Coordinates of C-alpha atoms in Angstrom, one line a residue:
M1 CA -20.4 -12.2 -0.4
D2 CA -23.7 -10.5 0.4
L3 CA -23.9 -6.9 -1.0
R4 CA -25.0 -5.6 2.4
I5 CA -21.8 -7.0 4.0
I6 CA -19.6 -5.5 1.3
K7 CA -21.3 -2.1 1.8
T8 CA -20.9 -2.3 5.6
H9 CA -17.2 -3.0 5.2
E10 CA -16.7 -0.2 2.7
R11 CA -18.6 2.3 4.9
L12 CA -16.5 1.3 7.9
Q13 CA -13.3 1.6 5.9
Q14 CA -14.2 5.1 4.6
A15 CA -15.2 6.2 8.1
L16 CA -11.9 4.9 9.4
L17 CA -9.9 6.8 6.8
I18 CA -11.7 10.0 7.7
L19 CA -11.0 9.5 11.4
L20 CA -7.4 8.5 10.8
K21 CA -6.7 11.9 9.3
E22 CA -7.5 13.4 12.7
K23 CA -6.3 10.9 15.3
S24 CA -4.4 7.6 15.7
L25 CA -6.0 4.2 15.5
D26 CA -5.9 3.8 19.3
E27 CA -7.8 7.0 19.8
I28 CA -10.8 6.0 17.6
S29 CA -13.7 4.5 19.4
I30 CA -16.2 1.9 18.1
A31 CA -19.0 4.4 18.8
E32 CA -17.6 7.2 16.7
L33 CA -16.6 4.9 13.9
S34 CA -20.0 3.3 13.8
R35 CA -21.7 6.7 14.0
L36 CA -19.7 8.1 11.1
A37 CA -20.2 4.9 9.0
K38 CA -24.0 5.1 9.8
I39 CA -24.2 1.6 11.2
N40 CA -25.2 0.6 14.7
R41 CA -22.8 -0.9 17.2
G42 CA -24.5 -4.3 16.9
T43 CA -23.7 -4.4 13.2
F44 CA -20.2 -3.4 13.9
Y45 CA -19.7 -6.3 16.4
L46 CA -21.2 -8.8 13.8
H47 CA -18.1 -8.1 11.7
Y48 CA -15.3 -6.9 14.0
K49 CA -14.1 -7.2 17.6
N50 CA -12.5 -3.8 17.6
V51 CA -11.4 -0.8 15.5
H52 CA -8.0 -2.5 14.9
G53 CA -9.9 -5.3 13.1
V54 CA -11.3 -2.8 10.5
F55 CA -7.8 -1.4 9.9
E56 CA -6.3 -4.9 9.6
R57 CA -8.9 -6.0 7.1
Y58 CA -8.4 -2.9 5.0
F59 CA -4.7 -3.0 5.3
S60 CA -4.7 -6.7 4.1
E61 CA -6.9 -5.8 1.1
I62 CA -4.4 -3.1 0.2
V63 CA -1.4 -5.4 0.7
E64 CA -3.0 -8.1 -1.6
D65 CA -3.6 -5.5 -4.3
L66 CA -0.1 -4.1 -3.8
K67 CA 1.4 -7.6 -4.1
R68 CA -0.5 -8.2 -7.3
S69 CA 0.6 -4.9 -8.7
F70 CA 4.2 -5.6 -7.8
E71 CA 4.1 -9.1 -9.2
H72 CA 2.5 -8.2 -12.5
P73 CA 5.6 -7.1 -14.4
Y74 CA 7.5 -10.1 -13.2
D75 CA 4.7 -12.4 -14.3
V76 CA 4.4 -10.7 -17.7
T77 CA 8.2 -10.8 -18.4
N78 CA 8.7 -14.2 -16.8
H79 CA 11.1 -12.5 -14.4
N80 CA 13.2 -11.0 -17.3
I81 CA 13.3 -7.4 -16.2
D82 CA 15.2 -6.5 -19.4
Q83 CA 11.8 -6.9 -21.2
L84 CA 10.0 -4.6 -18.8
Q85 CA 7.9 -1.9 -20.5
P86 CA 6.4 1.1 -18.6
E87 CA 2.8 -0.1 -19.3
M88 CA 3.5 -3.3 -17.4
I89 CA 4.1 -1.4 -14.1
Q90 CA 1.0 -1.3 -12.0
I91 CA 2.2 0.0 -8.6
F92 CA 1.3 3.6 -9.4
D93 CA -2.2 2.5 -10.5
H94 CA -2.5 0.7 -7.1
V95 CA -1.4 3.8 -5.2
Q96 CA -3.8 6.0 -7.1
K97 CA -6.6 3.5 -6.4
Y98 CA -5.9 3.6 -2.6
N99 CA -4.5 7.2 -2.4
S100 CA -6.8 8.0 0.5
F101 CA -4.9 5.4 2.5
Y102 CA -1.5 6.5 1.2
R103 CA -2.2 10.1 2.0
I104 CA -2.6 9.0 5.6
V105 CA 0.5 6.8 5.7
F106 CA 2.7 9.6 4.2
N107 CA 1.2 12.4 6.4
E108 CA 3.8 13.7 8.8
K109 CA 1.2 14.1 11.5
V110 CA 0.2 10.5 11.5
P111 CA 2.0 7.9 13.7
L112 CA 5.0 6.3 12.1
I113 CA 3.6 2.8 12.7
Y114 CA 1.6 2.9 9.4
Y115 CA 4.6 3.8 7.4
K116 CA 6.6 1.1 9.1
Q117 CA 3.9 -1.5 8.3
L118 CA 3.9 -0.4 4.7
F119 CA 7.7 -0.5 4.6
Q120 CA 7.9 -4.0 6.1
T121 CA 5.1 -5.3 3.8
L122 CA 6.7 -3.9 0.6
R123 CA 10.1 -5.2 1.8
S124 CA 8.8 -8.7 2.3
I125 CA 7.1 -8.6 -1.2
M126 CA 10.3 -7.5 -2.7
K127 CA 12.3 -10.2 -0.9
E128 CA 10.3 -12.9 -2.6
F129 CA 11.5 -11.7 -6.0
V130 CA 15.0 -10.5 -5.2
Q131 CA 16.0 -13.6 -3.2
G132 CA 16.0 -15.9 -6.3
H133 CA 18.2 -13.5 -8.2
A134 CA 20.7 -12.6 -5.5
H135 CA 22.8 -15.7 -5.3
N136 CA 26.0 -13.9 -4.9
L137 CA 24.9 -11.8 -1.9
T138 CA 25.2 -12.7 1.8
D139 CA 22.2 -12.4 4.0
L140 CA 23.4 -9.1 5.3
Q141 CA 24.0 -7.7 1.8
L142 CA 20.5 -8.9 0.8
D143 CA 19.0 -7.1 3.8
Y144 CA 20.7 -3.8 2.8
L145 CA 19.7 -4.3 -0.8
L146 CA 16.0 -4.9 0.2
S147 CA 16.0 -1.8 2.4
Y148 CA 17.6 0.3 -0.4
Q149 CA 15.1 -0.8 -3.0
T150 CA 12.1 -0.5 -0.7
N151 CA 13.1 3.0 0.4
A152 CA 13.6 3.9 -3.3
I153 CA 10.0 2.9 -4.2
I154 CA 8.5 4.5 -1.1
G155 CA 10.6 7.6 -1.7
I156 CA 9.1 7.9 -5.2
L157 CA 5.6 7.3 -3.8
M158 CA 6.1 9.9 -1.1
Q159 CA 7.3 12.5 -3.6
W160 CA 4.2 11.7 -5.8
D161 CA 2.1 12.2 -2.7
E162 CA 3.9 15.4 -1.8
N163 CA 3.1 16.7 -5.3
D164 CA -0.6 15.8 -4.7
Y165 CA -0.5 12.9 -7.3
D166 CA -0.1 15.5 -10.0
L167 CA 1.2 13.1 -12.6
P168 CA -0.7 10.2 -14.1
P169 CA 0.4 6.7 -13.3
Q170 CA 1.6 6.3 -16.9
T171 CA 4.1 9.1 -16.5
M172 CA 5.2 7.7 -13.1
N173 CA 5.8 4.3 -14.8
E174 CA 8.0 6.0 -17.4
Y175 CA 10.0 7.8 -14.7
L176 CA 10.5 4.6 -12.8
M177 CA 11.7 2.8 -16.0
R178 CA 14.1 5.6 -16.6
Y179 CA 15.5 5.3 -13.0
I180 CA 15.7 1.5 -13.3
R181 CA 17.7 1.7 -16.5
M182 CA 20.2 4.3 -15.2
K183 CA 23.6 2.9 -14.7

């Protein structure tokens, strides 16, 4: 992809993150987003139809990276979680990479829709992996298990956010491993 296009997308995403700290997605105009990103409206319309398009593209990038981060330990251990080691976990590296986005999602002043989108996305990623190993569960039991596991991960991420990402991802990996192995 052309470097100018990449830079335009990055500038729009950064401007969107700044504006989302102050107002909801529906309250952000193309004019103010373009002005803050230092691009003209014509350039904006070359890439997007509306502000939601910028958010959707950014969210899909985050989701792809989240999915890769979540899949990594399963790929490395060939789905044998007993072989899991803290350094194989990458979800905290992912959150640190996109912490500007996660700070918005976990901000109590921001509409709950972003949190729900994250929850549903993480839940569907987890479903792909759990489904193959949950042969003895009914569909209803699987639904509750997925919600439990998703909320557990999001709860840890929210606590990390609440503590201003004070611990390095490696420490968070070790904590998660300790929690997984608790019986």
